[in-house]
Amino acid sequence: MNEVILVRYGEIALKGLNRNYFIDLLVKNIKSVLDDYENVKVKKFQGRIIVYTNGYDMNELLEKVQKVFGIVSISPAVVIDKDIDIIEETIAQRALDKDFKTFRVSTKRADKKFPMNSQEFSAHLGGIVLKNKDGVKVDLHNPDVEFQVEIREEVYIYDEVIPGLGGLPVGCSGKTGLLLSGGIDSPVAGYMMAKRGLEPVAIYYHAFPYTSDRAKEKVLKLAEIIGQYIGKFKIYVVPFTDLQLKIIELCPEKQITILIRRYMARIANEIAKKEGLGSLTTGESLGQVASQTQESLFVTGEAAKLPIFRPLIGLDKLEIIEMAQQIGTYETSILPYEDCCTIFVPKHPETKPKLDKIKESEELLKDIAPDLIKEAVENSEIYYS
Ligand code: ATP
Ligand code: MG
């Protein structure tokens, strides 16, 4: 008797001609989160994906597979031969192992040659359960457990359907540059866009020694946590100190934040060329801070050469915190290592920057900025989640 996980996918089944591509990608992503389990096999089979656990702990594998985007639901199941005695024995044993008062049996028959029809066979197996377990009864409408029997080439038996996260398989929409700080918001933003099928290349601007190496470790830890959903992805740790210091030295204080943002975007433009990115993603939410007004978002975005996705734009901080808690990044995000030293934060930041005034300030940097951008990209450290 083999233990397997039945994986059902939904939205991706609707994608017409791309269907096979989506399914193959989903198989690849499931394999990727099960990388450490050498003998686990993942196969596509008749409209679903089957994970052969090969003796590994079922709950451990379920927890990993459940986090893969593009899955509608999963069921831990056993696979047995198409033999009535074995089916009866298996269902009797499962009933004994489980705690319930009411149940029903449902049968699906892909193999129409099977001697009994689905209804007859469900009723027959219901009788087996009643005979083998005391104190239980059948409830067709609202049972505590539903034993499901699928008769195909082989027979699958299961009694649990665990919801998946939905979404699209990571990678099917291309790659995005995820501006990942150590805060609460950007990991949630990365999670949301990955759920729409975008594979992130994370970019963290590190102002060492104004920002400590512990802040960098924190960002890498956040990448590891969202990696449980997304699989392995690349992280650029960009040395950002020289450029920031030049901005502070040469430009009006109230513009610092917005200028820093525009140079972050320009560095991301360069990384985008190297990595084939089709968009950038940030954790910005309208009105949350001075740099997140309409005017500021416009001026920041103007420096980027790609669309900027801001999936949190219409959410409240409390809603974002709730999501961060759900996906498991919150506790790490609130660790106290500042992601930006206070010398880089103006006392009275501009909330309605004017593009022409900002461009005037950038004129003061025009001789040095291109080299500083180039060096920052070249000297980036590369990590993986
Ligand atoms: P977060 O919680 O994601 O840090 P925040 O509310 O602190 O966001 P800001 O600090 O204004 O907001 O940053 C807005 C967005 O800019 C972040 O969500 C992130 O995408 C990007 N960002 C800011 N600082 C950095 C950094 N040091 N490295 C990479 N991205 C950054
Ligand atoms: Mg922040």
Coordinates of C-alpha atoms and ligand atoms in Angstrom, one line a residue:
M1 CA 0.0 0.0 0.0
N2 CA 1.4 3.3 -1.1
E3 CA 0.7 6.7 0.5
V4 CA 0.3 9.6 -1.8
I5 CA -0.9 13.2 -1.9
L6 CA -3.5 13.9 -4.5
V7 CA -3.1 17.5 -5.8
R8 CA -5.9 19.3 -7.5
Y9 CA -5.5 22.5 -9.5
G10 CA -8.2 24.8 -10.7
E11 CA -7.6 28.2 -12.2
I12 CA -4.8 26.9 -14.3
A13 CA -7.0 24.3 -15.9
L14 CA -8.8 27.2 -17.5
K15 CA -5.8 28.5 -19.3
G16 CA -6.6 26.8 -22.6
L17 CA -3.5 26.2 -24.8
N18 CA -1.1 27.0 -21.9
R19 CA -2.6 24.2 -19.8
N20 CA 0.3 21.7 -20.2
Y21 CA 2.9 24.4 -19.6
F22 CA 1.1 25.4 -16.4
I23 CA 0.8 21.9 -15.1
D24 CA 4.5 21.1 -15.9
L25 CA 5.5 24.3 -14.0
L26 CA 3.3 23.3 -11.1
V27 CA 5.0 19.9 -11.0
K28 CA 8.4 21.5 -11.1
N29 CA 7.4 23.9 -8.2
I30 CA 6.1 21.0 -6.1
K31 CA 9.4 19.1 -6.8
S32 CA 11.3 22.2 -5.8
V33 CA 9.7 22.5 -2.3
L34 CA 10.3 18.7 -1.8
D35 CA 13.9 18.9 -2.9
D36 CA 15.2 17.6 0.4
Y37 CA 13.2 14.4 0.1
E38 CA 15.2 12.3 -2.2
N39 CA 12.8 9.5 -3.1
V40 CA 9.6 11.4 -3.3
K41 CA 8.1 11.2 -6.8
V42 CA 5.8 13.8 -8.4
K43 CA 3.8 12.9 -11.4
K44 CA 1.0 14.3 -13.4
F45 CA -1.8 11.9 -14.0
Q46 CA -5.4 12.2 -15.3
G47 CA -6.1 15.8 -14.5
R48 CA -4.2 16.0 -11.3
I49 CA -0.8 15.6 -9.8
I50 CA 0.2 12.8 -7.5
V51 CA 3.0 12.9 -5.0
Y52 CA 4.3 9.5 -4.0
T53 CA 5.6 9.9 -0.4
N54 CA 7.8 6.9 -0.4
G55 CA 7.8 6.4 3.3
Y56 CA 8.5 10.0 4.3
D57 CA 6.3 11.6 7.0
M58 CA 2.9 12.5 5.5
N59 CA 2.2 15.5 7.6
E60 CA 5.6 17.0 6.9
L61 CA 5.1 16.7 3.1
L62 CA 1.5 18.0 3.3
E63 CA 2.7 21.1 5.0
K64 CA 5.2 21.8 2.3
V65 CA 2.9 21.0 -0.7
Q66 CA 0.0 23.0 0.8
K67 CA 2.1 26.2 0.4
V68 CA 2.7 25.9 -3.3
F69 CA 0.7 28.5 -5.4
G70 CA -1.6 27.1 -8.1
I71 CA -3.1 24.3 -6.0
V72 CA -6.8 24.2 -5.2
S73 CA -6.8 21.4 -2.7
I74 CA -4.8 18.3 -1.6
S75 CA -5.7 15.0 0.0
P76 CA -3.6 12.5 1.8
A77 CA -4.6 9.1 0.2
V78 CA -3.6 5.5 -0.1
V79 CA -3.2 3.7 -3.4
I80 CA -4.3 0.1 -3.5
D81 CA -4.9 -2.6 -6.1
K82 CA -8.3 -2.8 -7.8
D83 CA -9.4 -5.7 -5.6
I84 CA -12.7 -5.7 -3.6
D85 CA -11.2 -7.5 -0.6
I86 CA -8.4 -5.0 -0.4
I87 CA -10.7 -2.1 -0.7
E88 CA -12.9 -3.4 2.0
E89 CA -10.0 -4.1 4.4
T90 CA -8.5 -0.7 3.8
I91 CA -11.7 1.2 4.4
A92 CA -12.5 -0.8 7.5
Q93 CA -9.0 0.0 8.9
R94 CA -9.3 3.7 8.1
A95 CA -12.6 3.8 9.9
L96 CA -11.1 2.2 13.0
D97 CA -8.2 4.7 13.0
K98 CA -10.5 7.7 12.8
D99 CA -12.6 9.4 15.4
F100 CA -16.1 10.2 14.2
K101 CA -19.8 9.6 14.8
T102 CA -21.4 10.0 11.4
F103 CA -20.0 9.2 7.9
R104 CA -20.8 8.5 4.3
V105 CA -18.9 6.8 1.6
S106 CA -18.6 8.3 -1.9
T107 CA -17.3 6.4 -4.9
K108 CA -16.1 7.7 -8.2
R109 CA -15.6 5.3 -11.0
A110 CA -13.4 6.1 -13.9
D111 CA -13.3 2.4 -14.7
K112 CA -16.9 1.6 -15.8
K113 CA -16.0 -2.1 -16.1
F114 CA -15.9 -2.3 -12.3
P115 CA -18.6 -4.9 -11.3
M116 CA -20.8 -2.6 -9.1
N117 CA -22.0 0.9 -10.0
S118 CA -20.9 3.9 -7.8
Q119 CA -24.0 4.0 -5.7
E120 CA -24.1 0.3 -5.0
F121 CA -20.5 0.2 -4.1
S122 CA -20.7 3.2 -1.8
A123 CA -23.6 1.5 0.0
H124 CA -21.7 -1.8 0.2
L125 CA -18.7 -0.1 1.7
G126 CA -20.9 1.8 4.1
G127 CA -22.1 -1.5 5.3
I128 CA -18.5 -2.7 5.9
V129 CA -17.8 0.4 8.0
L130 CA -21.0 -0.2 10.1
K131 CA -20.0 -3.8 10.6
N132 CA -16.4 -3.0 11.8
K133 CA -16.9 0.1 14.0
D134 CA -19.4 0.4 16.8
G135 CA -21.5 3.5 17.6
V136 CA -21.3 5.1 14.1
K137 CA -24.1 5.8 11.7
V138 CA -24.5 7.0 8.1
D139 CA -25.4 10.6 7.5
L140 CA -25.6 11.4 3.8
H141 CA -26.0 15.2 4.2
N142 CA -23.7 16.4 6.8
P143 CA -21.3 13.6 7.9
D144 CA -18.3 14.1 10.2
V145 CA -16.2 12.2 7.7
E146 CA -16.6 11.3 4.1
F147 CA -14.7 8.3 2.9
Q148 CA -13.9 8.8 -0.8
V149 CA -13.0 5.9 -3.1
E150 CA -11.8 6.7 -6.6
I151 CA -11.6 3.7 -8.9
R152 CA -9.1 4.2 -11.8
E153 CA -6.2 2.1 -13.0
E154 CA -5.6 1.8 -9.3
V155 CA -7.8 2.7 -6.4
Y156 CA -7.4 5.8 -4.2
I157 CA -9.0 6.1 -0.8
Y158 CA -9.0 9.3 1.3
D159 CA -11.1 11.1 3.8
E160 CA -9.6 14.6 4.0
V161 CA -9.6 17.5 1.5
I162 CA -7.3 20.3 2.6
P163 CA -7.7 23.7 0.8
G164 CA -4.6 25.0 -1.1
L165 CA -3.7 28.6 -1.5
G166 CA -5.0 29.0 -5.1
G167 CA -3.2 31.4 -7.4
L168 CA -0.9 30.6 -10.3
P169 CA 2.3 28.6 -10.4
V170 CA 5.3 30.8 -9.6
G171 CA 7.1 31.7 -12.8
C172 CA 4.2 31.4 -15.2
S173 CA 3.9 35.2 -15.3
G174 CA 7.6 35.9 -15.6
K175 CA 10.0 37.7 -13.2
T176 CA 9.6 40.8 -11.0
G177 CA 12.2 42.8 -9.1
L178 CA 10.9 42.7 -5.5
L179 CA 12.2 45.6 -3.5
L180 CA 12.6 43.8 -0.3
S181 CA 13.3 45.8 2.9
G182 CA 13.3 44.3 6.4
G183 CA 9.9 45.8 7.1
I184 CA 6.4 44.3 7.4
D185 CA 5.1 45.3 4.0
S186 CA 7.4 44.2 1.2
P187 CA 7.5 40.5 2.1
V188 CA 3.7 40.5 1.9
A189 CA 3.8 42.3 -1.4
G190 CA 6.3 39.7 -2.8
Y191 CA 4.0 36.9 -1.6
M192 CA 1.0 38.5 -3.3
M193 CA 2.7 38.9 -6.7
A194 CA 4.2 35.4 -6.5
K195 CA 0.7 34.2 -6.1
R196 CA -0.1 35.8 -9.4
G197 CA 2.7 33.7 -10.9
L198 CA 5.6 36.1 -10.8
E199 CA 9.0 34.8 -9.7
P200 CA 10.8 37.4 -7.6
V201 CA 14.4 38.5 -7.9
A202 CA 14.7 40.3 -4.5
I203 CA 16.7 43.5 -4.3
Y204 CA 17.8 44.8 -0.9
Y205 CA 19.6 48.2 -0.6
H206 CA 22.1 47.9 2.2
A207 CA 23.6 51.0 3.7
F208 CA 26.4 49.4 5.7
P209 CA 27.6 50.4 8.3
Y210 CA 24.6 52.8 8.9
T211 CA 22.5 49.7 8.6
S212 CA 23.9 46.7 10.5
D213 CA 24.6 43.3 9.0
R214 CA 21.9 42.0 11.3
A215 CA 19.4 44.0 9.1
K216 CA 20.8 42.1 6.1
E217 CA 20.4 38.8 7.9
K218 CA 16.9 39.7 8.7
V219 CA 16.1 40.4 5.0
L220 CA 17.6 37.0 4.1
K221 CA 15.5 35.3 6.8
L222 CA 12.4 37.0 5.4
A223 CA 13.4 35.7 1.9
E224 CA 13.7 32.2 3.4
I225 CA 10.2 32.4 4.9
I226 CA 8.5 33.5 1.7
G227 CA 10.7 31.0 -0.2
Q228 CA 8.5 28.3 1.4
Y229 CA 5.7 29.4 -0.9
I230 CA 7.8 30.6 -3.8
G231 CA 10.6 28.1 -4.0
K232 CA 14.3 29.2 -4.4
F233 CA 14.8 32.7 -5.6
K234 CA 17.7 35.1 -6.0
I235 CA 18.5 38.1 -3.7
Y236 CA 20.7 41.0 -4.6
V237 CA 22.2 42.8 -1.6
V238 CA 23.1 46.1 -3.2
P239 CA 25.8 48.3 -1.4
F240 CA 23.9 51.6 -1.2
T241 CA 25.9 53.7 1.2
D242 CA 28.0 55.8 -1.2
L243 CA 25.1 56.9 -3.2
Q244 CA 23.0 57.8 -0.2
L245 CA 25.8 59.8 1.4
K246 CA 26.2 61.8 -1.8
I247 CA 22.5 62.5 -1.9
I248 CA 22.6 63.8 1.7
E249 CA 25.7 65.8 1.0
L250 CA 24.5 67.6 -2.2
C251 CA 20.7 67.8 -2.1
P252 CA 18.0 69.6 -0.1
E253 CA 17.2 67.7 3.1
K254 CA 13.4 67.5 2.5
Q255 CA 13.9 65.7 -0.8
I256 CA 16.2 63.0 0.5
T257 CA 13.6 60.3 0.7
I258 CA 12.2 60.8 -2.7
L259 CA 15.7 61.0 -4.3
I260 CA 16.8 57.8 -2.5
R261 CA 13.7 56.1 -3.9
R262 CA 14.5 57.3 -7.5
Y263 CA 18.0 56.0 -7.3
M264 CA 16.7 52.7 -5.9
A265 CA 14.5 52.5 -9.0
R266 CA 17.5 53.3 -11.3
I267 CA 19.6 50.5 -9.8
A268 CA 16.6 48.2 -10.2
N269 CA 16.4 49.2 -13.9
E270 CA 20.0 47.9 -14.3
I271 CA 19.3 44.7 -12.4
A272 CA 16.2 44.2 -14.6
K273 CA 18.3 44.2 -17.7
K274 CA 20.6 41.5 -16.3
E275 CA 17.9 39.4 -15.0
G276 CA 15.1 39.8 -17.6
L277 CA 12.6 41.4 -15.2
G278 CA 9.3 42.6 -16.5
S279 CA 8.2 44.7 -13.5
L280 CA 9.1 45.9 -10.1
T281 CA 7.2 45.2 -6.9
T282 CA 7.1 47.3 -3.7
G283 CA 5.3 47.2 -0.4
E284 CA 3.9 50.7 -0.7
S285 CA 0.4 51.5 0.6
L286 CA -1.3 54.8 -0.2
G287 CA -0.8 57.4 2.5
Q288 CA 1.1 55.3 4.9
V289 CA 4.1 57.6 5.1
A290 CA 5.2 60.8 3.4
S291 CA 6.8 58.9 0.5
Q292 CA 3.6 57.1 -0.3
T293 CA 1.4 60.0 -1.4
Q294 CA 0.1 60.0 -5.0
E295 CA 2.6 62.7 -5.9
S296 CA 5.5 60.8 -4.3
L297 CA 4.6 57.6 -6.0
F298 CA 4.4 59.4 -9.3
V299 CA 7.8 61.0 -8.9
T300 CA 9.4 57.7 -7.8
G301 CA 7.8 55.7 -10.5
E302 CA 9.0 58.2 -13.1
A303 CA 12.6 57.0 -12.6
A304 CA 11.6 53.3 -13.2
K305 CA 11.6 51.9 -16.7
L306 CA 9.2 49.1 -15.8
P307 CA 5.7 49.0 -14.4
I308 CA 5.7 49.1 -10.6
F309 CA 3.3 46.7 -8.9
R310 CA 2.1 47.8 -5.5
P311 CA -0.3 45.1 -4.4
L312 CA -0.8 46.6 -0.9
I313 CA -1.8 50.0 -2.3
G314 CA -5.3 49.9 -1.0
L315 CA -4.8 48.0 2.3
D316 CA -4.7 49.3 5.8
K317 CA -1.7 48.6 8.0
L318 CA -3.8 46.3 10.2
E319 CA -4.8 44.3 7.1
I320 CA -1.2 44.0 6.0
I321 CA -0.1 42.9 9.5
E322 CA -2.8 40.2 9.5
M323 CA -1.5 38.9 6.2
A324 CA 2.1 39.0 7.5
Q325 CA 1.1 37.0 10.5
Q326 CA -0.7 34.5 8.3
I327 CA 2.2 33.9 6.0
G328 CA 4.7 33.8 8.9
T329 CA 6.9 36.9 8.2
Y330 CA 5.5 39.2 10.9
E331 CA 7.7 38.1 13.8
T332 CA 10.8 38.5 11.8
S333 CA 9.8 41.8 10.3
I334 CA 9.3 43.4 13.7
L335 CA 12.8 42.5 14.9
P336 CA 14.3 45.9 15.9
Y337 CA 17.1 46.3 13.4
E338 CA 16.4 49.6 11.6
D339 CA 16.3 49.1 7.8
C340 CA 17.2 52.8 7.4
C341 CA 19.4 54.8 9.6
T342 CA 17.9 58.1 10.9
I343 CA 20.5 60.2 9.1
F344 CA 18.8 59.2 5.9
V345 CA 15.3 60.3 7.1
P346 CA 14.5 64.0 6.7
K347 CA 12.8 65.8 9.6
H348 CA 10.2 67.4 7.3
P349 CA 9.9 65.2 4.3
E350 CA 8.3 66.6 1.2
T351 CA 4.8 65.0 0.7
K352 CA 4.1 66.6 -2.6
P353 CA 7.3 66.6 -4.5
K354 CA 7.4 68.3 -7.9
L355 CA 9.2 66.4 -10.6
D356 CA 11.0 69.4 -12.1
K357 CA 12.4 70.4 -8.7
I358 CA 13.6 66.9 -8.0
K359 CA 15.2 66.8 -11.5
E360 CA 17.0 70.0 -10.6
S361 CA 18.5 68.4 -7.6
E362 CA 19.5 65.4 -9.6
E363 CA 21.5 67.7 -11.9
L364 CA 23.8 68.1 -8.9
L365 CA 24.5 64.4 -8.9
K366 CA 24.7 63.9 -12.7
D367 CA 28.5 63.6 -13.0
I368 CA 28.8 60.9 -10.3
A369 CA 25.5 59.1 -10.2
P370 CA 26.0 56.8 -13.3
D371 CA 29.2 55.4 -12.0
L372 CA 27.8 55.0 -8.5
I373 CA 24.8 53.1 -9.9
K374 CA 27.1 50.9 -12.0
E375 CA 29.4 50.1 -9.0
A376 CA 26.4 49.4 -6.8
V377 CA 25.1 46.8 -9.3
E378 CA 28.6 45.3 -9.9
N379 CA 29.4 45.0 -6.2
S380 CA 26.1 43.5 -5.2
E381 CA 26.3 40.3 -3.2
I382 CA 24.1 37.5 -4.5
Y383 CA 22.2 35.1 -2.2
Y384 CA 19.4 32.5 -2.6
S385 CA 16.4 32.1 -0.4
Ligands
ATP1 P1 8.4 48.0 4.4 O1 7.5 47.5 5.6 O2 8.3 47.0 3.2 O3 9.8 48.3 4.8 P2 7.6 50.6 4.7 O4 6.2 50.8 5.2 O5 8.7 50.7 5.7 O6 7.7 49.3 3.9 P3 9.1 52.5 3.1 O7 10.2 52.3 4.0 O8 8.6 53.8 2.7 O9 7.8 51.7 3.6 O10 9.4 51.6 1.8 C1 8.4 51.5 0.8 C2 8.9 50.4 -0.1 O11 10.1 50.6 -0.7 C3 9.1 49.1 0.7 O12 7.9 48.3 0.9 C4 10.1 48.3 -0.2 O13 9.4 47.7 -1.3 C5 11.0 49.5 -0.8 N1 12.2 49.7 0.1 C6 12.3 50.6 1.1 N2 13.6 50.5 1.6 C7 14.2 49.5 1.0 C8 15.5 48.9 1.1 N3 16.4 49.3 2.0 N4 15.7 47.8 0.2 C9 14.8 47.4 -0.7 N5 13.6 47.9 -0.8 C10 13.3 49.0 0.0
MG2 MG 10.6 50.1 5.5

